Amino acid sequence: MRKARLLTTAALAVASAGFLAPPAAAASAEGGGGGLEVRPATVMPGDAVTVSTTACGSEGAASGDASAVGAGTFTLTPGAGEQTAVGEFKVPPSAQPGTYEIVAKCSGSGAGGKETAGDLVVTITSTAAAREEQPVAPKGYVKTGVGGALGPDPVQTAAGVAALAVAAAGGTWLLHRRARGDRI
């Protein structure tokens, strides 16, 4: 019974991993070749983005669609690399933060209308500025509400420790009397 339960759990884990494959991998698999490479993948509104793909073949050109982010359509032309189509667009300054799908549809003779997609992340804060910020070191004691060794009032801390010591000594004494059989 236990082996059957373990095997069932393992089978369900493998099956769910197959269903949870990232959508970009599925899009590039449908494209029959390389997916759509978006560089940089994380941008701020107003930045330029370069898009490239190898899905369109050697003479492949493509029509790009960045209307999800508000940039409209753009053209991918055969690039310097082997079987690569390259294009560029600018993210509008009014773009809202989020993840957007950029799509390219091949238009060359050997491409057969293949479509490929990639993700673009728009953020408000610059990733370079975020890396340059220095972390702030914490100062003072932890305010847990119960006090502590470095709390604001050492007299209260000492009184609490003394009360705990008296309670521990009294509990020990009562347990010792009970173990001897004395009545309380």
Coordinates of N, CA, C and O in Angstrom, one line a residue:
M1 N 0.8 -1.2 0.0 CA 0.0 0.0 0.0 C 0.9 1.2 0.0 O 0.6 2.2 -0.7
R2 N 1.9 1.2 0.8 CA 2.8 2.4 0.9 C 3.5 2.6 -0.4 O 3.7 3.8 -0.8
K3 N 4.0 1.6 -1.0 CA 4.7 1.7 -2.3 C 3.8 2.3 -3.4 O 4.2 3.1 -4.2
A4 N 2.5 1.8 -3.4 CA 1.6 2.3 -4.4 C 1.3 3.8 -4.2 O 1.2 4.6 -5.1
R5 N 1.2 4.2 -2.9 CA 1.0 5.7 -2.6 C 2.2 6.5 -3.1 O 2.1 7.6 -3.6
L6 N 3.4 6.0 -2.8 CA 4.6 6.7 -3.3 C 4.7 6.8 -4.8 O 5.1 7.8 -5.3
L7 N 4.4 5.7 -5.5 CA 4.4 5.7 -6.9 C 3.4 6.6 -7.5 O 3.6 7.4 -8.5
T8 N 2.2 6.7 -6.9 CA 1.1 7.6 -7.4 C 1.5 9.0 -7.2 O 1.3 9.9 -8.1
T9 N 2.1 9.3 -6.0 CA 2.6 10.7 -5.8 C 3.7 11.1 -6.8 O 3.7 12.2 -7.3
A10 N 4.6 10.2 -7.1 CA 5.7 10.5 -8.0 C 5.1 10.7 -9.4 O 5.5 11.7 -10.1
A11 N 4.2 9.9 -9.8 CA 3.5 10.0 -11.1 C 2.8 11.4 -11.3 O 2.9 12.0 -12.3
L12 N 2.1 11.7 -10.2 CA 1.4 13.0 -10.2 C 2.3 14.2 -10.3 O 2.1 15.2 -11.0
A13 N 3.4 14.1 -9.6 CA 4.4 15.2 -9.6 C 5.0 15.4 -11.0 O 5.2 16.5 -11.5
V14 N 5.3 14.2 -11.7 CA 5.9 14.3 -13.0 C 4.9 14.9 -14.0 O 5.2 15.7 -14.9
A15 N 3.6 14.4 -13.9 CA 2.6 14.9 -14.8 C 2.3 16.4 -14.6 O 2.2 17.1 -15.6
S16 N 2.3 16.8 -13.4 CA 2.0 18.3 -13.1 C 3.2 19.1 -13.6 O 3.0 20.2 -14.1
A17 N 4.4 18.6 -13.5 CA 5.6 19.4 -14.0 C 5.5 19.6 -15.5 O 5.8 20.6 -16.1
G18 N 4.9 18.6 -16.2 CA 4.7 18.7 -17.7 C 3.7 19.7 -18.0 O 3.8 20.5 -19.0
F19 N 2.6 19.8 -17.2 CA 1.6 20.8 -17.5 C 2.0 22.2 -17.1 O 1.4 23.2 -17.6
L20 N 3.0 22.4 -16.3 CA 3.4 23.7 -15.8 C 4.6 24.2 -16.6 O 5.3 25.1 -16.1
A21 N 4.9 23.7 -17.8 CA 6.0 24.2 -18.6 C 5.8 25.7 -18.9 O 4.6 26.1 -19.1
P22 N 6.9 26.5 -18.9 CA 6.7 27.9 -19.2 C 6.1 28.2 -20.6 O 6.5 27.5 -21.5
P23 N 5.3 29.2 -20.7 CA 4.7 29.5 -22.0 C 5.6 29.9 -23.1 O 5.4 29.6 -24.2
A24 N 6.8 30.5 -22.7 CA 7.8 30.9 -23.7 C 8.3 29.6 -24.4 O 8.6 29.6 -25.6
A25 N 8.6 28.6 -23.6 CA 9.1 27.3 -24.2 C 8.1 26.7 -25.2 O 8.4 26.2 -26.2
A26 N 6.8 26.8 -24.8 CA 5.8 26.3 -25.7 C 5.7 27.1 -27.0 O 5.5 26.6 -28.1
A27 N 5.8 28.4 -26.9 CA 5.8 29.3 -28.1 C 6.9 29.0 -29.0 O 6.8 29.0 -30.2
S28 N 8.1 28.8 -28.4 CA 9.3 28.6 -29.3 C 9.2 27.2 -29.9 O 9.7 27.0 -31.0
A29 N 8.6 26.2 -29.2 CA 8.4 24.9 -29.8 C 7.4 25.0 -30.9 O 7.6 24.3 -31.9
E30 N 6.4 25.8 -30.8 CA 5.4 25.9 -31.9 C 6.1 26.6 -33.1 O 5.7 26.4 -34.2
G31 N 7.0 27.5 -32.8 CA 7.7 28.3 -33.9 C 8.6 27.4 -34.7 O 9.0 27.8 -35.8
G32 N 8.9 26.2 -34.3 CA 9.7 25.3 -35.0 C 11.2 25.7 -35.1 O 11.9 25.3 -35.9
G33 N 11.6 26.6 -34.3 CA 13.0 27.0 -34.2 C 13.2 27.9 -33.0 O 12.4 27.8 -32.1
G34 N 14.2 28.7 -33.1 CA 14.4 29.6 -31.9 C 13.3 30.4 -31.6 O 12.5 30.8 -32.4
G35 N 13.1 30.7 -30.3 CA 12.1 31.6 -29.9 C 12.4 33.1 -30.2 O 13.4 33.4 -30.9
L36 N 11.7 34.0 -29.6 CA 11.9 35.4 -29.8 C 12.8 35.9 -28.7 O 12.3 35.8 -27.5
E37 N 13.9 36.4 -28.9 CA 14.8 36.9 -27.9 C 14.6 38.4 -27.8 O 14.8 39.1 -28.7
V38 N 14.3 38.8 -26.6 CA 14.0 40.2 -26.3 C 15.2 40.7 -25.4 O 15.4 40.2 -24.3
R39 N 15.9 41.8 -25.9 CA 17.0 42.3 -25.1 C 16.9 43.8 -25.0 O 16.7 44.5 -26.0
P40 N 17.0 44.4 -23.9 CA 17.0 43.8 -22.6 C 15.6 43.3 -22.2 O 14.6 43.8 -22.7
A41 N 15.5 42.3 -21.4 CA 14.3 41.7 -21.1 C 13.5 42.5 -20.1 O 12.3 42.4 -20.0
T42 N 14.2 43.3 -19.3 CA 13.5 44.2 -18.3 C 13.9 45.7 -18.7 O 15.1 46.0 -18.8
V43 N 12.9 46.5 -18.9 CA 13.1 47.9 -19.4 C 12.3 48.8 -18.6 O 11.3 48.4 -17.9
M44 N 12.6 50.1 -18.7 CA 11.8 51.2 -18.2 C 11.0 51.9 -19.3 O 11.5 51.8 -20.5
P45 N 9.9 52.5 -19.1 CA 9.2 53.2 -20.2 C 10.2 54.2 -20.9 O 10.9 54.9 -20.2
G46 N 10.1 54.2 -22.2 CA 11.0 55.1 -23.0 C 12.3 54.4 -23.5 O 13.0 55.0 -24.3
D47 N 12.6 53.2 -23.0 CA 13.8 52.5 -23.4 C 13.6 51.8 -24.8 O 12.5 51.5 -25.2
A48 N 14.7 51.6 -25.5 CA 14.7 50.9 -26.8 C 14.9 49.4 -26.5 O 15.6 49.0 -25.6
V49 N 14.2 48.6 -27.3 CA 14.3 47.1 -27.2 C 14.7 46.5 -28.5 O 14.2 46.9 -29.5
T50 N 15.6 45.6 -28.5 CA 16.1 44.8 -29.7 C 15.5 43.4 -29.6 O 15.6 42.8 -28.6
V51 N 14.9 43.0 -30.7 CA 14.3 41.7 -30.8 C 14.9 40.9 -31.9 O 15.2 41.4 -33.0
S52 N 15.2 39.6 -31.6 CA 15.8 38.8 -32.7 C 15.3 37.3 -32.6 O 14.8 36.9 -31.5
T53 N 15.3 36.6 -33.7 CA 14.8 35.3 -33.8 C 15.5 34.5 -34.9 O 15.9 35.1 -35.9
T54 N 15.7 33.2 -34.7 CA 16.2 32.3 -35.7 C 15.1 31.5 -36.3 O 15.4 30.6 -37.1
A55 N 13.9 31.7 -36.0 CA 12.7 30.9 -36.4 C 12.4 31.1 -37.9 O 11.8 30.3 -38.5
C56 N 12.8 32.2 -38.5 CA 12.4 32.6 -39.8 C 13.4 32.0 -40.9 O 13.1 32.3 -42.1
G57 N 14.5 31.4 -40.6 CA 15.4 30.8 -41.6 C 16.4 31.8 -42.1 O 16.5 33.0 -41.6
S58 N 17.1 31.4 -43.2 CA 18.2 32.2 -43.7 C 17.8 33.5 -44.4 O 18.4 34.5 -44.2
E59 N 16.7 33.5 -45.2 CA 16.3 34.8 -45.8 C 15.1 35.4 -45.1 O 14.4 36.2 -45.7
G60 N 14.9 34.9 -43.9 CA 13.7 35.3 -43.2 C 13.6 36.7 -42.7 O 14.5 37.3 -42.1
A61 N 12.5 37.4 -43.0 CA 12.2 38.6 -42.4 C 10.9 38.4 -41.6 O 10.3 37.3 -41.8
A62 N 10.6 39.3 -40.8 CA 9.4 39.1 -39.9 C 8.7 40.4 -39.6 O 9.3 41.4 -39.7
S63 N 7.4 40.3 -39.3 CA 6.7 41.4 -38.9 C 6.5 41.3 -37.4 O 6.0 40.2 -36.9
G64 N 6.9 42.3 -36.6 CA 6.8 42.2 -35.1 C 5.6 43.0 -34.6 O 5.2 44.0 -35.2
D65 N 5.0 42.5 -33.5 CA 3.9 43.2 -32.9 C 4.2 43.4 -31.4 O 4.2 42.5 -30.6
A66 N 4.3 44.7 -31.1 CA 4.5 45.1 -29.7 C 3.4 46.0 -29.2 O 3.6 46.8 -28.3
S67 N 2.2 45.7 -29.8 CA 1.1 46.6 -29.4 C 0.6 46.3 -28.0 O -0.1 47.1 -27.4
A68 N 1.0 45.1 -27.5 CA 0.6 44.8 -26.1 C 1.1 45.8 -25.1 O 0.5 46.2 -24.1
V69 N 2.3 46.3 -25.4 CA 3.0 47.3 -24.5 C 2.7 48.7 -25.1 O 3.0 49.7 -24.4
G70 N 2.0 48.8 -26.2 CA 1.7 50.1 -26.8 C 2.7 50.7 -27.8 O 2.6 51.8 -28.2
A71 N 3.6 49.8 -28.3 CA 4.6 50.3 -29.2 C 4.2 50.0 -30.7 O 4.9 50.4 -31.6
G72 N 3.1 49.3 -30.9 CA 2.7 49.0 -32.3 C 3.5 47.9 -33.0 O 4.0 47.1 -32.4
T73 N 3.5 48.0 -34.3 CA 4.2 47.0 -35.1 C 5.6 47.5 -35.5 O 5.9 48.7 -35.5
F74 N 6.5 46.6 -35.8 CA 7.8 46.9 -36.3 C 8.3 45.8 -37.2 O 7.7 44.7 -37.3
T75 N 9.4 46.0 -37.9 CA 9.9 45.0 -38.9 C 11.2 44.4 -38.4 O 12.1 45.1 -37.9
L76 N 11.3 43.1 -38.6 CA 12.5 42.3 -38.3 C 13.1 42.0 -39.7 O 12.5 41.4 -40.5
T77 N 14.4 42.4 -39.9 CA 15.1 42.1 -41.1 C 16.2 41.2 -40.9 O 16.7 41.0 -39.8
P78 N 16.7 40.5 -42.0 CA 17.8 39.5 -41.8 C 19.0 40.3 -41.2 O 19.4 41.3 -41.7
G79 N 19.5 39.7 -40.1 CA 20.6 40.3 -39.4 C 22.0 39.8 -39.9 O 22.1 39.0 -40.8
A80 N 23.0 40.2 -39.2 CA 24.4 39.8 -39.6 C 24.6 38.3 -39.2 O 25.4 37.6 -39.8
G81 N 23.9 37.8 -38.2 CA 24.1 36.5 -37.7 C 23.5 35.5 -38.7 O 22.7 35.8 -39.5
E82 N 23.9 34.2 -38.5 CA 23.4 33.2 -39.4 C 21.9 32.9 -39.1 O 21.6 32.6 -38.0
Q83 N 21.1 33.1 -40.1 CA 19.7 32.8 -40.0 C 19.0 33.6 -38.9 O 18.1 33.1 -38.2
T84 N 19.3 34.8 -38.7 CA 18.7 35.6 -37.7 C 18.0 36.8 -38.2 O 18.5 37.5 -39.1
A85 N 16.8 37.1 -37.8 CA 16.1 38.3 -38.1 C 16.1 39.2 -36.9 O 15.8 38.8 -35.8
V86 N 16.4 40.5 -37.1 CA 16.5 41.4 -36.0 C 15.7 42.7 -36.2 O 15.5 43.1 -37.4
G87 N 15.1 43.2 -35.2 CA 14.3 44.4 -35.2 C 14.4 45.1 -33.9 O 14.9 44.7 -33.0
E88 N 13.8 46.4 -34.0 CA 13.9 47.2 -32.8 C 12.6 48.1 -32.7 O 12.0 48.4 -33.7
F89 N 12.2 48.3 -31.4 CA 11.1 49.2 -31.2 C 11.4 50.0 -29.8 O 12.3 49.6 -29.1
K90 N 10.7 51.0 -29.6 CA 10.8 51.8 -28.4 C 9.6 51.7 -27.5 O 8.4 51.8 -28.0
V91 N 9.8 51.4 -26.2 CA 8.7 51.3 -25.3 C 8.2 52.7 -25.0 O 9.0 53.6 -24.7
P92 N 6.9 52.9 -25.2 CA 6.4 54.3 -25.0 C 6.5 54.8 -23.6 O 6.4 54.0 -22.7
P93 N 6.7 56.1 -23.4 CA 6.8 56.6 -22.0 C 5.6 56.4 -21.1 O 5.6 56.4 -19.9
S94 N 4.4 56.1 -21.8 CA 3.2 55.9 -21.0 C 3.0 54.4 -20.6 O 1.9 54.1 -20.1
A95 N 3.9 53.6 -20.9 CA 3.8 52.1 -20.7 C 3.7 51.9 -19.1 O 4.4 52.5 -18.4
Q96 N 2.7 51.0 -18.8 CA 2.5 50.7 -17.4 C 3.4 49.5 -17.0 O 3.7 48.6 -17.8
P97 N 3.8 49.4 -15.7 CA 4.6 48.2 -15.3 C 3.9 46.9 -15.5 O 2.7 46.9 -15.3
G98 N 4.6 45.9 -15.9 CA 4.0 44.6 -16.1 C 4.8 43.7 -17.1 O 5.8 44.2 -17.6
T99 N 4.3 42.5 -17.4 CA 4.9 41.6 -18.3 C 4.1 41.6 -19.6 O 2.9 41.4 -19.5
Y100 N 4.7 41.8 -20.8 CA 4.0 41.9 -22.0 C 4.6 40.9 -23.0 O 5.8 40.7 -23.0
E101 N 3.7 40.3 -23.8 CA 4.1 39.4 -24.8 C 4.4 40.1 -26.2 O 3.5 40.8 -26.7
I102 N 5.6 39.9 -26.7 CA 6.0 40.5 -28.0 C 6.0 39.3 -29.0 O 6.5 38.3 -28.7
V103 N 5.3 39.5 -30.1 CA 5.1 38.5 -31.1 C 5.8 38.9 -32.4 O 5.8 40.0 -32.8
A104 N 6.4 37.9 -33.1 CA 6.9 38.1 -34.5 C 6.4 37.0 -35.4 O 6.4 35.8 -35.0
K105 N 5.9 37.4 -36.6 CA 5.4 36.4 -37.6 C 6.3 36.5 -38.8 O 6.5 37.5 -39.4
C106 N 6.9 35.3 -39.1 CA 7.8 35.2 -40.3 C 7.1 35.5 -41.6 O 6.0 35.0 -41.8
S107 N 7.8 36.1 -42.5 CA 7.2 36.4 -43.8 C 8.1 36.0 -45.0 O 7.7 36.3 -46.1
G108 N 9.2 35.3 -44.8 CA 10.0 34.9 -45.9 C 9.4 33.7 -46.6 O 8.5 33.1 -46.2
S109 N 10.0 33.3 -47.8 CA 9.5 32.3 -48.6 C 9.6 30.9 -47.9 O 8.7 30.1 -48.0
G110 N 10.6 30.6 -47.2 CA 10.8 29.3 -46.5 C 10.2 29.3 -45.1 O 10.2 28.3 -44.4
A111 N 9.7 30.4 -44.6 CA 9.2 30.5 -43.2 C 7.9 29.9 -43.0 O 7.6 29.4 -41.9
G112 N 7.0 30.0 -44.0 CA 5.7 29.4 -43.9 C 4.8 30.1 -42.8 O 3.9 29.4 -42.3
G113 N 5.0 31.3 -42.5 CA 4.1 32.0 -41.6 C 4.3 31.6 -40.1 O 3.4 31.7 -39.3
K114 N 5.5 31.1 -39.8 CA 5.7 30.8 -38.4 C 5.6 32.0 -37.5 O 5.9 33.1 -37.8
E115 N 5.1 31.7 -36.3 CA 4.9 32.7 -35.3 C 5.7 32.4 -34.0 O 5.7 31.2 -33.6
T116 N 6.4 33.3 -33.4 CA 7.2 33.1 -32.2 C 7.0 34.3 -31.3 O 6.6 35.4 -31.7
A117 N 7.2 34.1 -30.0 CA 6.9 35.1 -29.0 C 7.9 35.1 -27.9 O 8.6 34.1 -27.7
G118 N 8.0 36.3 -27.2 CA 8.9 36.4 -26.1 C 8.3 37.4 -25.1 O 7.4 38.2 -25.5
D119 N 8.8 37.4 -23.9 CA 8.2 38.3 -22.9 C 9.1 39.5 -22.6 O 10.4 39.4 -22.7
L120 N 8.5 40.7 -22.4 CA 9.1 41.9 -22.0 C 8.6 42.4 -20.7 O 7.4 42.4 -20.6
V121 N 9.4 42.7 -19.8 CA 9.0 43.2 -18.5 C 9.3 44.7 -18.4 O 10.4 45.1 -18.6
V122 N 8.2 45.4 -18.1 CA 8.4 46.9 -17.9 C 8.3 47.2 -16.5 O 7.4 46.7 -15.8
T123 N 9.3 47.9 -16.0 CA 9.3 48.3 -14.6 C 9.5 49.8 -14.4 O 9.9 50.5 -15.3
I124 N 9.1 50.3 -13.3 CA 9.2 51.8 -13.0 C 10.6 52.1 -12.5 O 11.2 53.1 -12.9
T125 N 11.2 51.2 -11.7 CA 12.5 51.5 -11.1 C 13.6 50.9 -12.0 O 13.4 49.8 -12.5
S126 N 14.7 51.6 -12.1 CA 15.8 51.1 -12.9 C 16.5 49.9 -12.2 O 16.8 50.0 -11.0
T127 N 16.8 48.8 -12.9 CA 17.5 47.7 -12.3 C 18.9 48.1 -12.0 O 19.4 47.6 -11.0
A128 N 19.5 49.0 -12.8 CA 20.9 49.5 -12.4 C 20.9 50.3 -11.2 O 21.7 50.2 -10.3
A129 N 19.9 51.1 -11.0 CA 19.8 52.0 -9.8 C 19.5 51.1 -8.6 O 20.0 51.4 -7.5
A130 N 18.7 50.1 -8.7 CA 18.4 49.2 -7.6 C 19.7 48.4 -7.1 O 19.9 48.2 -6.0
R131 N 20.6 48.1 -8.1 CA 21.8 47.4 -7.7 C 22.8 48.4 -7.0 O 23.6 47.9 -6.2
E132 N 22.7 49.7 -7.4 CA 23.7 50.6 -6.8 C 23.3 51.1 -5.4 O 24.1 51.5 -4.6
E133 N 22.0 50.9 -5.0 CA 21.6 51.3 -3.7 C 22.3 50.5 -2.6 O 22.3 49.3 -2.7
Q134 N 22.8 51.1 -1.6 CA 23.4 50.4 -0.5 C 22.3 50.0 0.5 O 21.5 50.8 0.9
P135 N 22.4 48.8 1.0 CA 21.5 48.3 2.0 C 21.6 49.1 3.3 O 22.7 49.5 3.7
V136 N 20.5 49.3 4.0 CA 20.5 50.1 5.3 C 20.7 49.1 6.4 O 20.0 48.1 6.5
A137 N 21.7 49.3 7.3 CA 22.0 48.4 8.4 C 21.0 48.7 9.5 O 20.7 49.9 9.8
P138 N 20.4 47.7 10.1 CA 19.5 47.9 11.2 C 20.2 48.5 12.4 O 21.3 48.2 12.7
K139 N 19.4 49.3 13.2 CA 20.0 49.9 14.4 C 19.0 49.7 15.6 O 17.8 49.6 15.4
G140 N 19.6 49.6 16.8 CA 18.8 49.4 18.0 C 18.4 48.0 18.3 O 19.0 47.0 17.8
Y141 N 17.4 47.8 19.1 CA 17.0 46.5 19.6 C 15.7 46.1 18.8 O 15.0 47.0 18.3
V142 N 15.3 44.9 18.9 CA 14.1 44.4 18.3 C 12.9 44.7 19.2 O 12.9 44.4 20.4
K143 N 11.9 45.4 18.7 CA 10.8 45.8 19.5 C 9.7 44.7 19.4 O 8.8 44.7 18.5
T144 N 9.8 43.7 20.2 CA 8.9 42.5 20.2 C 7.7 42.7 21.2 O 6.8 41.9 21.1
G145 N 7.8 43.6 22.1 CA 6.7 43.9 23.0 C 6.9 43.2 24.3 O 6.2 43.3 25.3
V146 N 8.0 42.4 24.4 CA 8.2 41.6 25.7 C 9.5 42.1 26.4 O 9.8 41.6 27.4
G147 N 10.2 43.0 25.8 CA 11.5 43.4 26.3 C 12.6 42.5 25.9 O 12.4 41.6 25.2
G148 N 13.8 42.8 26.4 CA 14.9 41.9 26.0 C 16.1 42.4 26.8 O 16.1 43.3 27.6
A149 N 17.2 41.7 26.6 CA 18.5 42.0 27.3 C 19.0 43.4 27.0 O 19.6 44.0 27.8
L150 N 18.7 43.9 25.8 CA 19.2 45.2 25.4 C 18.0 46.2 25.3 O 18.1 47.2 24.6
G151 N 16.9 45.9 26.0 CA 15.7 46.7 26.0 C 16.0 48.1 26.6 O 17.1 48.4 27.1
P152 N 15.0 49.0 26.5 CA 15.2 50.3 26.9 C 15.3 50.5 28.5 O 15.8 51.4 29.0
D153 N 14.8 49.5 29.2 CA 14.8 49.6 30.7 C 15.4 48.3 31.3 O 14.8 47.3 31.5
P154 N 16.7 48.4 31.7 CA 17.4 47.2 32.3 C 16.8 46.8 33.6 O 16.9 45.7 34.0
V155 N 16.2 47.7 34.3 CA 15.6 47.4 35.6 C 14.4 46.5 35.4 O 14.2 45.5 36.1
Q156 N 13.5 46.8 34.4 CA 12.4 45.9 34.1 C 12.9 44.5 33.7 O 12.3 43.5 34.0
T157 N 13.9 44.5 32.9 CA 14.5 43.2 32.4 C 15.0 42.4 33.6 O 14.7 41.2 33.7
A158 N 15.7 43.0 34.5 CA 16.2 42.3 35.7 C 15.1 41.8 36.6 O 15.1 40.7 37.1
A159 N 14.0 42.6 36.7 CA 12.9 42.1 37.5 C 12.2 40.9 36.9 O 11.8 40.0 37.6
G160 N 12.1 40.9 35.5 CA 11.5 39.8 34.8 C 12.3 38.5 35.0 O 11.8 37.4 35.2
V161 N 13.6 38.6 34.9 CA 14.5 37.5 35.1 C 14.4 37.0 36.5 O 14.3 35.8 36.8
A162 N 14.3 37.9 37.5 CA 14.2 37.4 38.9 C 12.9 36.7 39.1 O 12.8 35.7 39.8
A163 N 11.8 37.2 38.5 CA 10.5 36.5 38.7 C 10.5 35.1 38.1 O 10.0 34.2 38.6
L164 N 11.2 35.0 36.9 CA 11.3 33.7 36.3 C 12.1 32.7 37.2 O 11.8 31.5 37.3
A165 N 13.2 33.2 37.8 CA 14.0 32.4 38.6 C 13.2 31.9 39.9 O 13.3 30.8 40.3
V166 N 12.5 32.8 40.5 CA 11.7 32.4 41.7 C 10.6 31.4 41.3 O 10.4 30.4 42.0
A167 N 10.0 31.6 40.1 CA 9.0 30.6 39.7 C 9.6 29.2 39.4 O 9.0 28.2 39.8
A168 N 10.8 29.2 38.8 CA 11.5 28.0 38.5 C 11.9 27.3 39.8 O 11.7 26.0 39.9
A169 N 12.4 28.0 40.8 CA 12.8 27.4 42.0 C 11.6 26.9 42.8 O 11.6 25.8 43.3
G170 N 10.5 27.6 42.8 CA 9.3 27.2 43.5 C 8.7 25.9 42.8 O 8.3 25.0 43.5
G171 N 8.7 25.8 41.5 CA 8.2 24.7 40.8 C 9.1 23.4 41.1 O 8.6 22.3 41.3
T172 N 10.4 23.6 41.1 CA 11.3 22.5 41.4 C 11.0 22.0 42.8 O 11.0 20.8 43.1
W173 N 10.9 22.9 43.8 CA 10.6 22.6 45.2 C 9.4 21.8 45.3 O 9.3 20.7 46.0
L174 N 8.2 22.2 44.6 CA 7.0 21.5 44.7 C 7.1 20.1 44.1 O 6.6 19.1 44.6
L175 N 7.8 20.0 43.0 CA 8.0 18.7 42.3 C 8.8 17.7 43.2 O 8.5 16.5 43.3
H176 N 9.8 18.3 43.9 CA 10.6 17.5 44.8 C 9.8 17.0 45.9 O 9.9 15.8 46.3
R177 N 8.9 17.8 46.6 CA 8.1 17.4 47.7 C 7.1 16.3 47.2 O 6.9 15.3 48.0
R178 N 6.6 16.5 46.0 CA 5.6 15.5 45.5 C 6.3 14.1 45.3 O 5.7 13.1 45.6
A179 N 7.5 14.1 44.8 CA 8.2 12.9 44.6 C 8.5 12.2 45.9 O 8.6 10.9 45.9
R180 N 8.8 12.9 47.0 CA 9.0 12.3 48.3 C 7.8 11.8 48.9 O 7.8 11.0 49.8
G181 N 6.6 12.2 48.5 CA 5.4 11.8 49.1 C 4.8 12.7 50.1 O 3.8 12.4 50.8
D182 N 5.4 13.9 50.3 CA 4.9 14.8 51.3 C 3.6 15.5 50.8 O 3.4 15.6 49.6
R183 N 2.7 15.8 51.7 CA 1.5 16.4 51.3 C 1.7 17.9 51.1 O 2.5 18.5 51.9
I184 N 1.1 18.5 50.2 CA 1.2 19.9 50.0 C 0.2 20.7 50.8 O -0.9 20.4 51.0

